[in-house]
């Protein structure tokens, strides 16, 4: 004998995947779009704040001392004498000149005569630049670095980090973990929610709106089977769409963070398993929530309107991942829907996996889902809800 | 009496009217009594017609019998199963057709037939020959793989009809079965209902078309304003007059002279 739940489950999937264009749009498109947008954002960010490798700034100086003109030549800075200070400033404003350096007339003598312990003001060099221009900013950096190193060469007592080895001991894994644990939980909540939104209102409010649910309700099909079959099928579709978005995000991470290699390399299969459990239970809970709301609504549009506040709530809760430095330590946090999922994901991404927290999250999500299925079953049984006008 | 297959006792249904509905119905009453203590019986192998004007409560009665909505009071036994306490049993014993029940546009008649056969738990070896017979009987076979959205109104109605009897029920309840159909398609449907009677099935139809009742029904119940005005065989009800004349006489009697 056939199982009613399985029949509904297969019908829902047949409905979704039978329409190739919608299925592709709902599943592949989010991932591809996210990958394209993030990769573009990453490369746009990096090109916006850096200059070409063989960049030579145009620099003018007033009263350039001999000591610095040789140093500048060695550093690859070509410095022209300034025709006039005001004239040069106007050129910088118009972004035609990158930098103007104004030295005191007898700079070398003043520097040699200056006693730092005297408390008198030190000889001053003025650098004029235009921060709106990337080239000008770069010229400013180069010139200040040159002057700094000249200054320290005059009275070198000690150096900080003089060598070329790596002093930052954070591993790629730590960097990736910190970054991913603040970003991914929110993104995942959004992706999963949109995945549910793409199908649940259509499948439940839509069937009400089109009058096809009544045709199901006059068959001996159990209402609980109808609720379960729909929730499982919708969860699978939401998971697929969430998965594509997640893969798109992870693939674009290196470009976005300007990091080398594979960002996921730090995570072990156990982390992936934990993440899958959290995501799976979260999706079931989300689908149950959205299905319940959709069952109340008379039309798909109405359902989408009712669900919007919930989506905003889920996003706001997702933002909590960015604060607080790591996952919440208090046990009760893992009983709160949405919040528990976000915090459990933070734990996994930050490589601070806590199985107690994780299992509480999964179990509470499943309990809330079961309550949702019970509620949905009652609504399918209620003529007021199903046939309201 | 074993051939009594449908026993309706004192069915009552009221609807709470929203402010908007009150305006549409031009009434100040908060509650609309749609069906008011309706009783009748139907026997195995007969076609029973529920005749009544618009808004009489025909559809509401049939929806209660099909367990889509619950009565406020009263009960009905469908082949021994109560519509109040055993709705699932009732659902597997009846085939119900009304314009309210839609088929998903996206699927084909072939897919839907199998889907509803699954829901009714019809075994594969039974469903196949039954599908073939019904599809060729109604000319659906050429359209078996055409999406419902692309079918004509008449063909949609035929597919709905076939889908409603995938489980070969003993009681068939059709609400306005010929509404919106051309004379040819309507004849196909009425011929089929007579065929079902020939197989010993019980058919319950609702209509406001007198000629349909005269042509088709063995017994008829006249519903006016939610209650049964008269019920019996066609001859008993007509008393030698035409059905139409009898109906108007009853209507004036019930609703007062000014109606
Ligand atoms: N869900 C509902 N809410 C409020 N009133 C309703 C509802 N369903 C039916 N009614 C009212 O109950 C009365 C009976 O309606 P019903 O549809 O049963 O009539 P009918 O005999 O089938 O008429 P028709 O020939 O027009 O189909 C009507 O006045 C209708 O407006
Ligand atoms: Mg009606």
XYZ file of C-alpha atoms and ligand atoms in Angstrom:
680
model
C 0.000 0.000 0.000
C 1.190 3.460 -0.814
C 2.152 5.914 1.858
C 0.248 9.196 1.666
C 3.171 11.250 2.914
C 5.467 9.826 0.248
C 2.870 10.485 -2.446
C 2.610 14.150 -1.454
C 6.401 14.400 -1.130
C 6.927 13.059 -4.650
C 4.204 15.281 -6.082
C 5.739 18.411 -4.564
C 9.156 17.538 -6.005
C 7.621 16.651 -9.376
C 5.844 19.993 -9.371
C 9.045 21.888 -8.619
C 11.517 20.010 -10.806
C 9.021 19.463 -13.620
C 9.272 23.146 -14.372
C 12.904 23.199 -15.481
C 13.194 26.954 -15.839
C 11.822 27.808 -12.387
C 13.829 25.015 -10.797
C 17.061 26.276 -12.370
C 16.230 29.853 -11.449
C 15.498 28.919 -7.842
C 18.467 26.618 -7.330
C 21.401 27.452 -9.595
C 20.860 31.150 -10.120
C 21.378 32.307 -6.499
C 24.738 30.517 -6.303
C 25.973 31.781 -9.664
C 24.824 35.338 -8.948
C 26.394 35.411 -5.503
C 29.675 34.055 -6.876
C 29.724 36.629 -9.669
C 28.794 39.581 -7.445
C 31.207 38.733 -4.618
C 34.085 38.017 -6.982
C 33.461 41.278 -8.766
C 33.219 43.128 -5.425
C 36.495 41.559 -4.280
C 38.463 42.512 -7.358
C 36.859 45.953 -7.487
C 37.834 46.549 -3.865
C 41.427 45.515 -4.405
C 41.889 47.549 -7.596
C 40.277 50.618 -6.091
C 42.744 50.930 -3.248
C 45.997 50.011 -4.958
C 48.046 51.516 -7.783
C 49.856 49.903 -10.675
C 53.169 48.155 -9.905
C 55.247 50.491 -12.116
C 53.566 53.633 -10.840
C 55.812 56.721 -10.753
C 54.278 59.672 -8.915
C 54.818 63.232 -10.039
C 56.286 65.129 -7.132
C 57.425 68.719 -6.764
C 59.479 70.135 -3.906
C 60.365 73.575 -2.637
C 63.970 73.888 -1.346
C 64.721 70.156 -1.646
C 67.871 69.525 0.421
C 70.780 67.633 -1.188
C 70.636 64.875 1.427
C 67.122 63.884 0.385
C 67.470 64.356 -3.355
C 69.982 61.470 -3.531
C 67.821 59.264 -1.260
C 64.766 60.025 -3.363
C 66.624 59.106 -6.524
C 67.546 55.721 -4.988
C 63.888 55.117 -3.970
C 62.728 55.793 -7.516
C 61.029 59.111 -6.764
C 61.584 61.784 -9.375
C 61.267 65.153 -7.720
C 61.012 68.375 -9.725
C 61.588 71.761 -8.184
C 58.318 73.600 -7.552
C 57.734 76.754 -9.573
C 55.617 78.203 -6.779
C 53.863 76.763 -3.711
C 50.372 78.100 -4.509
C 50.664 77.065 -8.130
C 51.651 73.498 -7.114
C 48.787 73.309 -4.604
C 46.343 74.244 -7.361
C 47.780 71.470 -9.533
C 47.300 68.926 -6.712
C 43.735 70.054 -6.222
C 43.132 69.416 -9.930
C 44.833 66.005 -9.580
C 47.474 66.962 -12.129
C 50.276 66.781 -9.594
C 50.528 64.071 -6.926
C 52.555 65.657 -4.159
C 54.239 68.868 -3.037
C 56.951 68.765 -0.370
C 57.916 72.082 1.255
C 61.219 72.106 3.166
C 62.688 74.931 5.270
C 65.409 76.764 3.291
C 68.336 75.476 5.382
C 66.773 72.056 6.230
C 70.043 70.084 6.515
C 71.662 72.666 8.833
C 68.543 72.974 11.022
C 68.322 69.189 11.399
C 72.003 68.910 12.297
C 71.679 71.695 14.884
C 68.433 70.449 16.460
C 68.557 69.004 19.972
C 65.482 66.891 20.709
C 65.900 67.343 24.481
C 65.718 71.150 24.205
C 61.913 71.097 23.882
C 61.996 73.606 21.001
C 59.805 72.791 17.965
C 61.589 70.517 15.501
C 62.216 71.599 11.919
C 59.027 70.850 9.918
C 58.459 69.406 6.440
C 55.041 69.971 4.874
C 53.572 67.422 2.445
C 50.556 68.525 0.401
C 48.487 65.795 -1.290
C 44.980 64.933 -2.393
C 43.408 61.928 -0.599
C 40.674 61.712 -3.224
C 43.291 60.519 -5.704
C 44.695 57.012 -5.308
C 47.967 58.104 -6.996
C 48.352 61.103 -4.740
C 47.731 59.022 -1.630
C 50.333 56.535 -2.801
C 52.838 59.360 -3.403
C 52.161 60.653 0.107
C 52.787 57.192 1.578
C 56.046 56.851 -0.368
C 57.313 60.279 0.622
C 56.449 59.912 4.331
C 58.093 56.491 4.382
C 61.190 58.011 2.777
C 61.299 60.832 5.314
C 60.677 58.429 8.222
C 63.515 56.191 7.215
C 65.784 59.236 6.716
C 64.863 60.462 10.182
C 65.544 57.135 11.855
C 68.837 56.747 9.944
C 70.029 60.014 11.586
C 69.686 58.608 15.109
C 69.143 54.869 14.930
C 68.817 53.400 18.432
C 66.621 50.345 17.693
C 64.445 48.785 14.954
C 61.030 47.104 15.052
C 60.374 44.138 12.764
C 63.322 44.907 10.464
C 63.469 41.519 8.715
C 61.359 40.152 5.905
C 59.963 37.074 7.691
C 56.257 36.767 8.699
C 55.701 38.423 12.079
C 51.880 37.982 12.072
C 51.505 34.481 13.474
C 47.753 34.143 12.742
C 47.285 31.132 10.479
C 45.125 31.260 7.395
C 42.700 29.055 9.307
C 42.321 31.610 12.127
C 41.790 34.453 9.682
C 39.274 32.464 7.708
C 37.534 31.286 10.907
C 37.169 34.782 12.311
C 35.920 36.159 9.049
C 33.588 33.288 8.182
C 32.094 33.053 11.682
C 31.060 36.683 11.564
C 29.711 36.600 7.991
C 28.446 33.144 7.144
C 25.736 32.619 9.797
C 23.872 35.698 8.656
C 24.373 34.880 4.979
C 23.241 31.291 5.545
C 20.110 32.447 7.379
C 19.294 34.713 4.450
C 20.017 32.042 1.837
C 17.977 29.389 3.636
C 15.129 31.782 4.256
C 14.996 32.854 0.606
C 15.073 29.198 -0.392
C 12.001 28.567 1.765
C 10.317 31.732 0.539
C 10.690 30.603 -3.065
C 8.487 27.575 -2.529
C 6.500 27.378 0.715
C 3.991 30.227 0.096
C 3.493 28.964 -3.462
C 2.959 25.397 -2.328
C 0.559 26.106 0.546
C -1.125 29.488 0.096
C -0.957 28.892 -3.668
C -2.847 25.612 -3.442
C -5.461 27.364 -1.323
C -5.685 30.262 -3.748
C -6.084 27.985 -6.778
C -8.536 25.644 -5.038
C -6.389 22.551 -5.530
C -6.032 21.868 -1.804
C -9.765 21.044 -1.545
C -9.263 18.289 -4.113
C -6.640 16.767 -1.813
C -8.781 17.207 1.281
C -11.667 15.059 -0.030
C -9.351 12.058 -0.427
C -8.684 9.733 2.529
C -5.187 11.260 2.800
C -4.288 11.954 6.437
C -3.868 15.674 7.122
C -0.676 14.950 9.024
C 0.706 13.138 5.963
C -0.142 16.158 3.853
C 1.685 18.446 6.299
C 4.743 16.179 6.611
C 5.004 15.427 2.889
C 4.930 19.112 2.061
C 7.388 20.134 4.785
C 9.943 17.493 3.795
C 9.728 18.274 0.087
C 9.904 22.034 0.626
C 12.883 21.544 2.957
C 14.786 19.650 0.290
C 14.190 22.399 -2.252
C 15.180 25.085 0.262
C 18.326 23.119 1.141
C 19.344 22.810 -2.505
C 18.893 26.505 -3.067
C 20.732 27.298 0.185
C 23.520 24.921 -0.806
C 24.042 26.614 -4.155
C 24.204 30.043 -2.491
C 26.658 28.732 0.087
C 28.945 27.172 -2.491
C 28.835 30.390 -4.486
C 29.835 32.354 -1.390
C 32.648 30.014 -0.343
C 34.101 29.930 -3.860
C 34.141 33.710 -4.032
C 35.673 34.131 -0.542
C 39.336 34.072 -1.667
C 38.622 36.893 -4.100
C 36.525 38.793 -1.596
C 39.022 38.487 1.269
C 42.046 38.642 -1.050
C 43.225 35.465 0.600
C 45.229 32.726 -1.007
C 43.884 29.259 -1.577
C 40.933 27.346 -0.180
C 39.163 29.038 2.737
C 37.433 25.848 3.773
C 40.698 23.952 4.272
C 40.764 24.602 8.025
C 37.559 22.652 8.617
C 37.478 18.909 9.185
C 34.677 16.559 8.141
C 33.367 16.792 11.721
C 32.845 20.522 11.270
C 31.002 19.915 8.029
C 28.829 17.264 9.668
C 27.999 19.639 12.529
C 27.152 22.415 10.095
C 24.934 20.082 8.052
C 23.006 19.074 11.181
C 22.412 22.681 12.176
C 21.386 23.692 8.651
C 19.099 20.694 8.219
C 17.226 21.285 11.466
C 17.075 25.023 10.812
C 15.564 24.513 7.364
C 12.918 22.149 8.720
C 12.027 24.737 11.338
C 11.974 27.596 8.813
C 9.791 25.639 6.390
C 7.391 24.722 9.194
C 7.164 28.394 10.228
C 6.614 29.716 6.724
C 4.159 26.919 5.906
C 2.092 27.737 8.993
C 1.964 31.399 8.041
C 1.165 30.503 4.430
C -1.706 28.288 5.542
C -3.280 31.291 7.245
C -2.960 33.484 4.156
C -5.572 33.487 1.419
C -3.151 34.190 -1.427
C 0.550 33.804 -2.209
C 0.963 37.575 -2.062
C -0.637 37.730 1.354
C 1.617 34.924 2.561
C 4.722 36.751 1.353
C 3.572 39.908 3.129
C 3.004 38.049 6.387
C 6.385 36.294 6.197
C 8.424 39.454 5.550
C 8.642 40.500 9.250
C 9.908 37.024 10.070
C 12.585 37.335 7.384
C 13.725 40.659 8.836
C 13.812 39.087 12.289
C 15.947 36.205 10.992
C 18.361 38.665 9.370
C 18.645 40.795 12.500
C 19.350 37.694 14.553
C 21.928 36.741 11.917
C 23.717 40.030 12.514
C 24.338 39.008 16.150
C 27.016 36.686 14.759
C 29.166 39.755 14.062
C 29.248 40.845 17.707
C 30.244 39.244 20.952
C 33.436 37.577 19.747
C 32.508 33.960 19.133
C 29.537 31.800 20.037
C 27.360 32.472 23.060
C 28.444 30.455 26.097
C 25.108 30.322 27.918
C 23.062 27.181 27.517
C 19.667 28.852 27.268
C 20.709 30.668 24.102
C 20.511 27.332 22.303
C 16.815 26.902 23.017
C 15.819 30.129 21.250
C 14.711 29.575 17.646
C 16.818 31.422 15.013
C 19.298 32.632 17.662
C 20.349 29.086 18.534
C 20.971 28.272 14.873
C 23.044 31.412 14.334
C 25.122 30.885 17.471
C 25.685 27.197 16.723
C 26.909 28.145 13.240
C 29.241 30.764 14.741
C 30.724 28.035 16.922
C 31.356 25.763 13.958
C 32.854 28.452 11.710
C 35.059 29.837 14.512
C 36.440 26.318 15.002
C 35.008 26.274 18.533
C 32.681 23.316 18.082
C 30.598 22.539 21.198
C 28.539 19.382 20.811
C 26.245 20.133 23.761
C 25.234 23.466 22.243
C 24.950 21.922 18.829
C 22.734 19.045 19.891
C 20.459 21.317 21.943
C 20.080 23.517 18.857
C 19.241 20.578 16.590
C 16.878 18.989 19.117
C 15.027 22.221 19.901
C 14.678 22.990 16.193
C 13.206 19.532 15.651
C 10.792 19.979 18.555
C 9.637 23.327 17.173
C 9.266 21.709 13.734
C 7.128 18.949 15.229
C 4.947 21.602 16.843
C 4.701 23.300 13.458
C 3.636 20.046 11.784
C 1.002 19.576 14.470
C -0.251 23.126 13.906
C -0.275 22.710 10.135
C -2.233 19.464 10.476
C -4.810 21.267 12.597
C -5.052 24.020 10.010
C -5.599 21.525 7.174
C -8.414 20.137 9.340
C -9.959 23.531 9.953
C -12.604 24.542 7.426
C -12.306 28.143 8.680
C -8.672 28.302 7.673
C -8.931 26.254 4.486
C -12.119 27.782 3.061
C -12.179 31.294 4.466
C -13.499 33.966 2.137
C -33.120 -1.948 5.148
C -29.814 -2.872 3.607
C -30.211 -0.939 0.353
C -30.327 2.351 2.239
C -26.863 3.691 1.522
C -27.205 7.358 2.398
C -29.073 8.494 5.493
C -29.065 12.228 6.152
C -30.542 13.299 9.492
C -31.205 16.898 10.505
C -28.138 18.502 8.911
C -27.664 22.141 9.864
C -24.970 24.560 8.840
C -24.568 28.225 9.665
C -21.911 30.620 8.454
C -20.661 33.575 10.413
C -20.806 36.576 8.104
C -18.024 39.110 8.122
C -18.891 42.809 7.910
C -18.002 42.708 4.223
C -20.222 39.687 3.567
C -23.081 41.372 5.448
C -22.840 44.275 3.060
C -22.796 42.006 -0.001
C -25.777 39.983 1.247
C -27.538 43.192 2.328
C -28.309 41.830 5.765
C -27.701 42.912 9.363
C -27.675 39.319 10.586
C -24.281 38.089 11.774
C -25.120 34.461 11.082
C -26.442 32.954 7.860
C -28.329 29.682 8.149
C -27.360 27.930 4.915
C -28.832 24.507 5.683
C -31.585 24.142 8.258
C -32.377 20.664 9.562
C -32.174 18.784 6.279
C -33.067 15.078 6.203
C -33.359 12.612 3.321
C -32.277 9.139 2.305
C -30.969 7.572 -0.871
C -30.942 3.928 -1.886
C -28.423 1.793 -3.676
C -28.727 1.990 -7.459
C -30.713 5.207 -7.704
C -30.088 8.717 -8.879
C -31.217 11.226 -6.281
C -31.598 14.860 -7.311
C -31.366 17.840 -4.980
C -33.312 20.591 -6.705
C -33.267 24.156 -5.485
C -32.813 27.773 -6.516
C -29.563 29.706 -6.137
C -28.503 29.971 -2.524
C -30.859 27.221 -1.352
C -28.008 25.358 0.325
C -27.387 22.548 -2.161
C -23.631 22.977 -2.405
C -23.331 23.438 1.349
C -25.199 20.164 1.914
C -22.994 18.276 -0.524
C -19.817 19.770 0.991
C -20.916 18.482 4.396
C -21.577 15.025 2.954
C -18.120 15.075 1.356
C -16.608 16.044 4.761
C -15.072 19.273 3.481
C -17.010 21.156 6.148
C -18.573 19.977 9.395
C -22.276 20.313 10.213
C -23.308 22.416 13.228
C -25.894 19.781 14.047
C -27.196 16.534 12.613
C -25.274 13.721 10.976
C -25.297 11.565 7.895
C -24.392 7.947 7.451
C -22.623 7.239 4.178
C -22.640 3.495 3.632
C -22.672 3.180 7.424
C -19.875 5.698 8.086
C -20.663 8.904 9.949
C -19.580 12.164 8.307
C -19.015 13.606 11.791
C -17.058 10.874 13.530
C -15.576 8.837 10.652
C -14.719 11.379 7.950
C -11.779 9.356 6.582
C -13.991 6.319 5.963
C -16.556 8.508 4.254
C -13.887 10.000 2.012
C -12.823 6.607 0.717
C -16.434 5.655 -0.055
C -17.572 8.632 -2.075
C -16.574 10.377 -5.248
C -17.215 14.116 -5.027
C -17.260 16.608 -7.874
C -17.892 20.335 -7.575
C -16.533 23.381 -9.341
C -14.692 24.288 -6.126
C -12.311 21.354 -6.557
C -9.544 22.328 -8.969
C -6.783 20.281 -10.548
C -3.232 21.576 -10.605
C -2.708 23.258 -13.971
C 0.859 22.093 -14.151
C 0.201 18.353 -14.281
C -1.154 16.077 -17.005
C -4.348 13.975 -16.676
C -2.168 10.868 -16.702
C -0.027 12.075 -13.774
C -3.057 13.270 -11.792
C -4.884 9.992 -12.302
C -1.963 8.079 -10.826
C -1.465 10.625 -8.055
C -5.065 10.408 -6.869
C -5.036 6.633 -7.272
C -2.077 6.646 -4.875
C -3.946 8.831 -2.400
C -6.892 6.428 -2.575
C -4.490 3.492 -2.342
C -5.746 1.844 -5.520
C -3.487 -1.126 -6.363
C -1.497 -0.867 -9.610
C -3.122 -3.870 -11.286
C -6.588 -2.364 -10.746
C -5.749 1.205 -11.634
C -4.248 0.510 -15.071
C -7.230 -1.122 -16.781
C -9.578 1.295 -14.983
C -7.625 4.290 -16.221
C -7.599 2.973 -19.774
C -11.342 2.364 -19.727
C -12.221 5.763 -18.246
C -9.784 7.691 -20.444
C -11.139 6.142 -23.641
C -14.738 6.462 -22.416
C -14.286 10.239 -22.104
C -11.825 10.752 -24.947
C -9.092 11.811 -22.559
C -6.532 9.410 -24.030
C -5.425 11.867 -26.731
C -4.915 14.508 -24.060
C -3.394 12.236 -21.429
C -0.030 14.016 -21.632
C -1.340 17.565 -22.113
C -1.072 19.844 -19.100
C -4.421 20.615 -17.465
C -3.751 24.317 -18.104
C -3.923 23.681 -21.849
C -7.178 21.691 -21.819
C -10.560 23.113 -22.827
C -13.201 23.716 -20.123
C -15.129 20.636 -21.173
C -12.064 18.419 -21.184
C -11.036 19.783 -17.774
C -14.477 18.891 -16.427
C -14.197 15.371 -17.844
C -10.758 14.931 -16.287
C -12.097 16.195 -12.938
C -14.932 13.699 -13.187
C -12.611 10.802 -13.930
C -10.242 11.841 -11.128
C -13.152 11.928 -8.671
C -13.913 8.257 -9.247
C -10.405 6.739 -9.472
C -11.290 4.543 -6.479
C -14.569 3.291 -8.012
C -16.758 4.577 -5.159
C -20.251 3.270 -4.501
C -21.618 6.747 -3.908
C -21.067 9.513 -6.393
C -21.912 13.073 -5.370
C -21.895 15.622 -8.176
C -22.679 19.297 -7.667
C -24.181 20.871 -10.816
C -22.495 18.266 -13.040
C -23.478 19.899 -16.330
C -22.811 23.520 -15.412
C -20.796 25.328 -18.073
C -20.818 22.377 -20.452
C -22.135 22.390 -24.020
C -25.043 20.054 -24.832
C -22.777 17.357 -26.248
C -20.431 17.223 -23.267
C -23.394 17.506 -20.894
C -24.945 14.459 -22.551
C -21.717 12.509 -22.160
C -21.867 13.255 -18.440
C -25.555 12.436 -17.941
C -25.205 9.238 -19.979
C -22.326 8.258 -17.738
C -24.355 8.901 -14.587
C -27.069 6.576 -15.914
C -24.398 4.016 -16.684
C -23.184 4.238 -13.094
C -26.721 3.638 -11.859
C -26.811 0.602 -14.113
C -23.741 -0.682 -12.260
C -25.639 -0.410 -8.983
C -24.017 2.819 -7.810
C -25.836 5.571 -6.002
C -25.657 8.997 -7.584
C -26.515 12.206 -5.764
C -26.686 15.306 -7.964
C -27.620 18.877 -7.203
C -29.077 21.158 -9.821
C -31.454 23.996 -10.521
C -32.305 22.638 -13.967
C -35.766 21.015 -14.008
C -35.279 19.124 -17.253
C -32.157 17.468 -15.882
C -34.077 16.147 -12.884
C -36.959 14.948 -15.072
C -34.614 13.155 -17.425
C -32.202 11.673 -14.912
C -33.515 11.287 -11.390
C -35.441 8.462 -9.769
C -36.147 10.509 -6.688
C -35.900 14.190 -5.991
C -35.680 16.453 -2.964
C -36.730 20.074 -3.389
C -34.670 22.383 -1.167
C -35.921 25.869 -0.497
C -34.077 28.194 1.826
C -32.054 25.484 3.506
C -34.781 22.980 4.273
C -36.499 20.147 2.432
C -39.795 21.341 0.942
C -40.726 18.039 -0.620
C -39.050 14.719 -1.169
C -40.047 11.574 -3.017
C -40.105 9.825 -6.382
C -40.495 12.041 -9.401
C -44.165 11.021 -9.771
C -44.911 11.630 -6.088
C -43.403 15.099 -6.260
C -45.033 16.130 -9.554
C -48.556 14.862 -8.781
C -49.400 14.927 -12.476
C -48.186 18.476 -13.064
C -44.917 19.494 -14.615
C -41.998 19.706 -12.186
C -41.647 23.389 -12.905
C -45.266 24.153 -11.958
C -44.983 22.079 -8.787
C -41.800 23.904 -7.845
C -43.339 27.379 -8.229
C -46.363 26.323 -6.206
C -44.074 25.087 -3.427
C -41.925 28.177 -3.630
C -44.862 30.562 -3.201
C -46.162 28.413 -0.342
C -42.805 28.591 1.447
C -41.669 32.101 0.784
C -44.998 33.936 0.813
C -46.999 35.528 -1.957
C -44.608 38.363 -2.753
C -41.745 36.010 -3.737
N -18.398 30.089 3.406
C -19.532 30.775 3.456
N -19.628 31.904 4.206
C -20.768 32.593 4.273
N -21.900 32.244 3.621
C -21.879 31.141 2.856
C -20.696 30.356 2.721
N -20.985 29.314 1.897
C -22.270 29.473 1.519
N -22.820 30.554 2.099
C -24.210 31.004 1.943
O -25.069 29.932 2.210
C -26.193 29.930 1.312
C -26.267 28.601 0.600
O -25.200 28.520 -0.319
P -24.969 27.291 -1.305
O -23.731 27.535 -2.050
O -25.084 26.041 -0.537
O -26.221 27.421 -2.279
P -26.532 26.580 -3.595
O -27.876 25.978 -3.379
O -25.442 25.699 -3.957
O -26.719 27.741 -4.666
P -26.219 27.828 -6.188
O -27.331 27.284 -7.021
O -26.078 29.314 -6.400
O -24.954 27.094 -6.294
C -25.974 31.101 0.375
O -26.769 32.172 0.847
C -24.507 31.427 0.525
O -24.291 32.796 0.353
Mg -24.084 25.552 -5.542
